[in-house]
Amino acid sequence: MYINDTKHPFYHSNQIIYIVKHVEVFKAPSRFNGTLPQYIYTPFESAACGLDLLSKGHEYLLSGHFSSHNIATTSLCGQILSDLTPTSGIIQEWNEVDDLQKVALQHNGYEPCHKGKIQIDNTNKTSIIPTTSATTATTPVSTTQQIQQTPTEKVIKN
């Protein structure tokens, strides 16, 4: 897509514009009232952290932010990756996102201000345990113990 509006903030920049359908949103500014823009902007080249490798018809787990002009942007830097499951690249296709990572997403486990950690007990019940430790705020899913995963649908019903 070509930007042909001289007043557009990205008019003079090389940007890829993806037209997307948001399937599931885990966090969005309240000013959008649950409706996000269908356009996502990213730098044109991967050397500038642009996502120039997304394919039409695929579902991805993407993170990004909104500019001061309410423009959705994303880049290679700052994408969410699982600590538990190796992925084939920097961007995860939705079918590669494991169940524990989905639980973390649904419970704001990747929030910088999150003050808890996600725990799964012997009954496969997921809970968030409050803590004051700053280290768990950015790594709520890390663990050295083997975790028994539960399908997301089961966790949500509990």
mmCIF file of C-alpha atoms in Angstrom:
data_model
loop_
_atom_site.group_PDB
_atom_site.id
_atom_site.type_symbol
_atom_site.label_atom_id
_atom_site.label_comp_id
_atom_site.label_asym_id
_atom_site.label_seq_id
_atom_site.Cartn_x
_atom_site.Cartn_y
_atom_site.Cartn_z
ATOM 1 C CA MET A 1 0.000 0.000 0.000
ATOM 2 C CA TYR A 2 1.301 3.463 -0.851
ATOM 3 C CA ILE A 3 0.725 6.445 1.438
ATOM 4 C CA ASN A 4 -0.523 9.310 -0.751
ATOM 5 C CA ASP A 5 -1.415 11.768 2.004
ATOM 6 C CA THR A 6 1.223 14.466 2.571
ATOM 7 C CA LYS A 7 -0.148 15.113 6.078
ATOM 8 C CA HIS A 8 0.271 11.470 7.125
ATOM 9 C CA PRO A 9 3.050 11.061 9.747
ATOM 10 C CA PHE A 10 4.695 8.280 7.704
ATOM 11 C CA TYR A 11 4.384 9.981 4.294
ATOM 12 C CA HIS A 12 8.152 10.423 3.804
ATOM 13 C CA SER A 13 9.236 7.124 5.338
ATOM 14 C CA ASN A 14 9.615 3.708 3.809
ATOM 15 C CA GLN A 15 6.946 1.648 5.533
ATOM 16 C CA ILE A 16 5.247 -1.644 4.868
ATOM 17 C CA ILE A 17 1.557 -1.386 5.636
ATOM 18 C CA TYR A 18 -0.168 -4.634 6.506
ATOM 19 C CA ILE A 19 -3.948 -4.815 6.315
ATOM 20 C CA VAL A 20 -4.880 -7.179 9.128
ATOM 21 C CA LYS A 21 -7.786 -8.744 10.934
ATOM 22 C CA HIS A 22 -7.282 -8.770 14.705
ATOM 23 C CA VAL A 23 -8.381 -12.227 15.845
ATOM 24 C CA GLU A 24 -7.607 -11.852 19.551
ATOM 25 C CA VAL A 25 -6.283 -8.766 21.336
ATOM 26 C CA PHE A 26 -4.610 -9.107 24.731
ATOM 27 C CA LYS A 27 -3.995 -5.423 25.417
ATOM 28 C CA ALA A 28 -5.125 -2.253 23.679
ATOM 29 C CA PRO A 29 -5.533 1.389 24.689
ATOM 30 C CA SER A 30 -9.034 2.146 25.955
ATOM 31 C CA ARG A 31 -9.341 5.043 23.475
ATOM 32 C CA PHE A 32 -10.010 2.476 20.725
ATOM 33 C CA ASN A 33 -13.124 1.082 22.474
ATOM 34 C CA GLY A 34 -12.266 -2.477 21.429
ATOM 35 C CA THR A 35 -11.895 -1.630 17.730
ATOM 36 C CA LEU A 36 -8.311 -1.509 16.489
ATOM 37 C CA PRO A 37 -7.206 -0.069 13.157
ATOM 38 C CA GLN A 38 -6.881 -2.610 10.357
ATOM 39 C CA TYR A 39 -3.553 -1.110 9.234
ATOM 40 C CA ILE A 40 -0.250 -1.967 10.916
ATOM 41 C CA TYR A 41 2.899 -0.104 9.888
ATOM 42 C CA THR A 42 6.442 -1.458 10.063
ATOM 43 C CA PRO A 43 9.769 -0.292 8.612
ATOM 44 C CA PHE A 44 10.358 -1.442 5.044
ATOM 45 C CA GLU A 45 13.653 -3.240 5.723
ATOM 46 C CA SER A 46 14.555 -5.846 8.317
ATOM 47 C CA ALA A 47 17.792 -3.904 8.949
ATOM 48 C CA ALA A 48 15.543 -1.195 10.428
ATOM 49 C CA CYS A 49 13.686 -3.860 12.471
ATOM 50 C CA GLY A 50 10.877 -4.066 9.925
ATOM 51 C CA LEU A 51 8.662 -7.129 9.628
ATOM 52 C CA ASP A 52 9.116 -7.757 5.942
ATOM 53 C CA LEU A 53 8.444 -11.482 6.216
ATOM 54 C CA LEU A 54 4.764 -11.828 7.121
ATOM 55 C CA SER A 55 2.737 -13.933 4.701
ATOM 56 C CA LYS A 56 -0.873 -13.439 3.695
ATOM 57 C CA GLY A 57 -3.252 -16.003 5.181
ATOM 58 C CA HIS A 58 -1.105 -16.754 8.261
ATOM 59 C CA GLU A 59 -1.898 -15.870 11.880
ATOM 60 C CA TYR A 60 0.871 -14.345 13.994
ATOM 61 C CA LEU A 61 1.428 -13.308 17.584
ATOM 62 C CA LEU A 62 2.523 -9.683 17.210
ATOM 63 C CA SER A 63 3.308 -6.974 19.697
ATOM 64 C CA GLY A 64 3.647 -3.302 18.964
ATOM 65 C CA HIS A 65 2.536 0.126 20.017
ATOM 66 C CA PHE A 66 0.463 3.077 18.893
ATOM 67 C CA SER A 67 2.058 6.327 17.807
ATOM 68 C CA SER A 68 0.842 9.673 19.088
ATOM 69 C CA HIS A 69 -1.320 9.784 15.936
ATOM 70 C CA ASN A 70 -3.040 6.472 16.905
ATOM 71 C CA ILE A 71 -1.154 4.572 14.212
ATOM 72 C CA ALA A 72 -0.457 0.909 14.987
ATOM 73 C CA THR A 73 3.208 0.013 14.525
ATOM 74 C CA THR A 74 5.220 -3.155 15.016
ATOM 75 C CA SER A 75 8.825 -4.201 14.527
ATOM 76 C CA LEU A 76 11.174 -7.131 15.029
ATOM 77 C CA CYS A 77 12.370 -5.611 18.296
ATOM 78 C CA GLY A 78 10.140 -6.318 21.272
ATOM 79 C CA GLN A 79 8.258 -9.337 19.954
ATOM 80 C CA ILE A 80 7.058 -11.869 22.529
ATOM 81 C CA LEU A 81 8.764 -15.249 22.412
ATOM 82 C CA SER A 82 8.226 -18.300 24.581
ATOM 83 C CA ASP A 83 10.940 -19.223 27.066
ATOM 84 C CA LEU A 84 9.766 -22.829 26.944
ATOM 85 C CA THR A 85 9.270 -23.699 23.297
ATOM 86 C CA PRO A 86 11.893 -23.111 20.624
ATOM 87 C CA THR A 87 10.494 -21.310 17.601
ATOM 88 C CA SER A 88 11.679 -21.229 14.030
ATOM 89 C CA GLY A 89 12.095 -17.449 13.986
ATOM 90 C CA ILE A 90 11.648 -14.141 15.716
ATOM 91 C CA ILE A 91 7.957 -13.919 14.847
ATOM 92 C CA GLN A 92 5.709 -16.695 16.155
ATOM 93 C CA GLU A 93 2.897 -18.014 14.051
ATOM 94 C CA TRP A 94 -0.154 -18.485 16.268
ATOM 95 C CA ASN A 95 -0.087 -22.268 15.818
ATOM 96 C CA GLU A 96 3.439 -22.283 17.378
ATOM 97 C CA VAL A 97 2.326 -20.493 20.560
ATOM 98 C CA ASP A 98 2.205 -23.068 23.361
ATOM 99 C CA ASP A 99 -0.628 -23.289 25.890
ATOM 100 C CA LEU A 100 1.391 -21.898 28.799
ATOM 101 C CA GLN A 101 2.322 -18.851 26.758
ATOM 102 C CA LYS A 102 -1.357 -18.344 25.846
ATOM 103 C CA VAL A 103 -2.247 -18.416 29.552
ATOM 104 C CA ALA A 104 0.448 -15.810 30.234
ATOM 105 C CA LEU A 105 -0.963 -13.607 27.468
ATOM 106 C CA GLN A 106 -4.535 -13.945 28.738
ATOM 107 C CA HIS A 107 -3.497 -13.057 32.309
ATOM 108 C CA ASN A 108 -1.251 -10.085 31.426
ATOM 109 C CA GLY A 109 1.835 -12.167 32.177
ATOM 110 C CA TYR A 110 3.995 -10.023 29.917
ATOM 111 C CA GLU A 111 3.043 -6.688 31.450
ATOM 112 C CA PRO A 112 6.051 -4.745 32.732
ATOM 113 C CA CYS A 113 3.992 -3.671 35.747
ATOM 114 C CA HIS A 114 2.728 -7.201 36.449
ATOM 115 C CA LYS A 115 3.383 -8.065 40.093
ATOM 116 C CA GLY A 116 2.858 -11.777 40.078
ATOM 117 C CA LYS A 117 3.861 -15.029 38.534
ATOM 118 C CA ILE A 118 1.804 -17.650 36.774
ATOM 119 C CA GLN A 119 1.715 -21.001 38.453
ATOM 120 C CA ILE A 120 0.083 -24.293 37.540
ATOM 121 C CA ASP A 121 -0.572 -26.629 40.461
ATOM 122 C CA ASN A 122 -1.031 -30.433 40.553
ATOM 123 C CA THR A 123 -4.704 -30.114 39.619
ATOM 124 C CA ASN A 124 -3.794 -28.266 36.393
ATOM 125 C CA LYS A 125 -5.360 -25.075 37.727
ATOM 126 C CA THR A 126 -3.650 -21.848 36.710
ATOM 127 C CA SER A 127 -3.333 -18.968 39.119
ATOM 128 C CA ILE A 128 -1.393 -15.744 39.431
ATOM 129 C CA ILE A 129 0.490 -15.402 42.682
ATOM 130 C CA PRO A 130 1.226 -11.821 43.822
ATOM 131 C CA THR A 131 4.835 -10.994 44.526
ATOM 132 C CA THR A 132 6.920 -7.898 45.091
ATOM 133 C CA SER A 133 9.990 -9.181 43.304
ATOM 134 C CA ALA A 134 10.901 -7.054 40.303
ATOM 135 C CA THR A 135 12.512 -9.994 38.517
ATOM 136 C CA THR A 136 9.251 -11.872 38.057
ATOM 137 C CA ALA A 137 7.624 -8.860 36.430
ATOM 138 C CA THR A 138 9.462 -9.357 33.152
ATOM 139 C CA THR A 139 9.845 -13.135 33.328
ATOM 140 C CA PRO A 140 6.605 -14.508 34.753
ATOM 141 C CA VAL A 141 6.740 -17.788 32.856
ATOM 142 C CA SER A 142 10.330 -18.861 33.463
ATOM 143 C CA THR A 143 10.816 -22.009 35.511
ATOM 144 C CA THR A 144 13.323 -24.786 36.010
ATOM 145 C CA GLN A 145 10.673 -27.378 36.831
ATOM 146 C CA GLN A 146 8.825 -29.382 34.242
ATOM 147 C CA ILE A 147 5.340 -27.992 33.791
ATOM 148 C CA GLN A 148 2.395 -30.096 32.763
ATOM 149 C CA GLN A 149 0.532 -28.102 30.158
ATOM 150 C CA THR A 150 -3.217 -27.945 29.926
ATOM 151 C CA PRO A 151 -5.116 -27.016 26.774
ATOM 152 C CA THR A 152 -6.084 -23.345 26.847
ATOM 153 C CA GLU A 153 -9.796 -24.116 26.670
ATOM 154 C CA LYS A 154 -9.555 -26.207 29.842
ATOM 155 C CA VAL A 155 -7.639 -23.510 31.720
ATOM 156 C CA ILE A 156 -10.148 -20.819 30.801
ATOM 157 C CA LYS A 157 -13.095 -22.918 32.020
ATOM 158 C CA ASN A 158 -11.421 -23.434 35.405
#
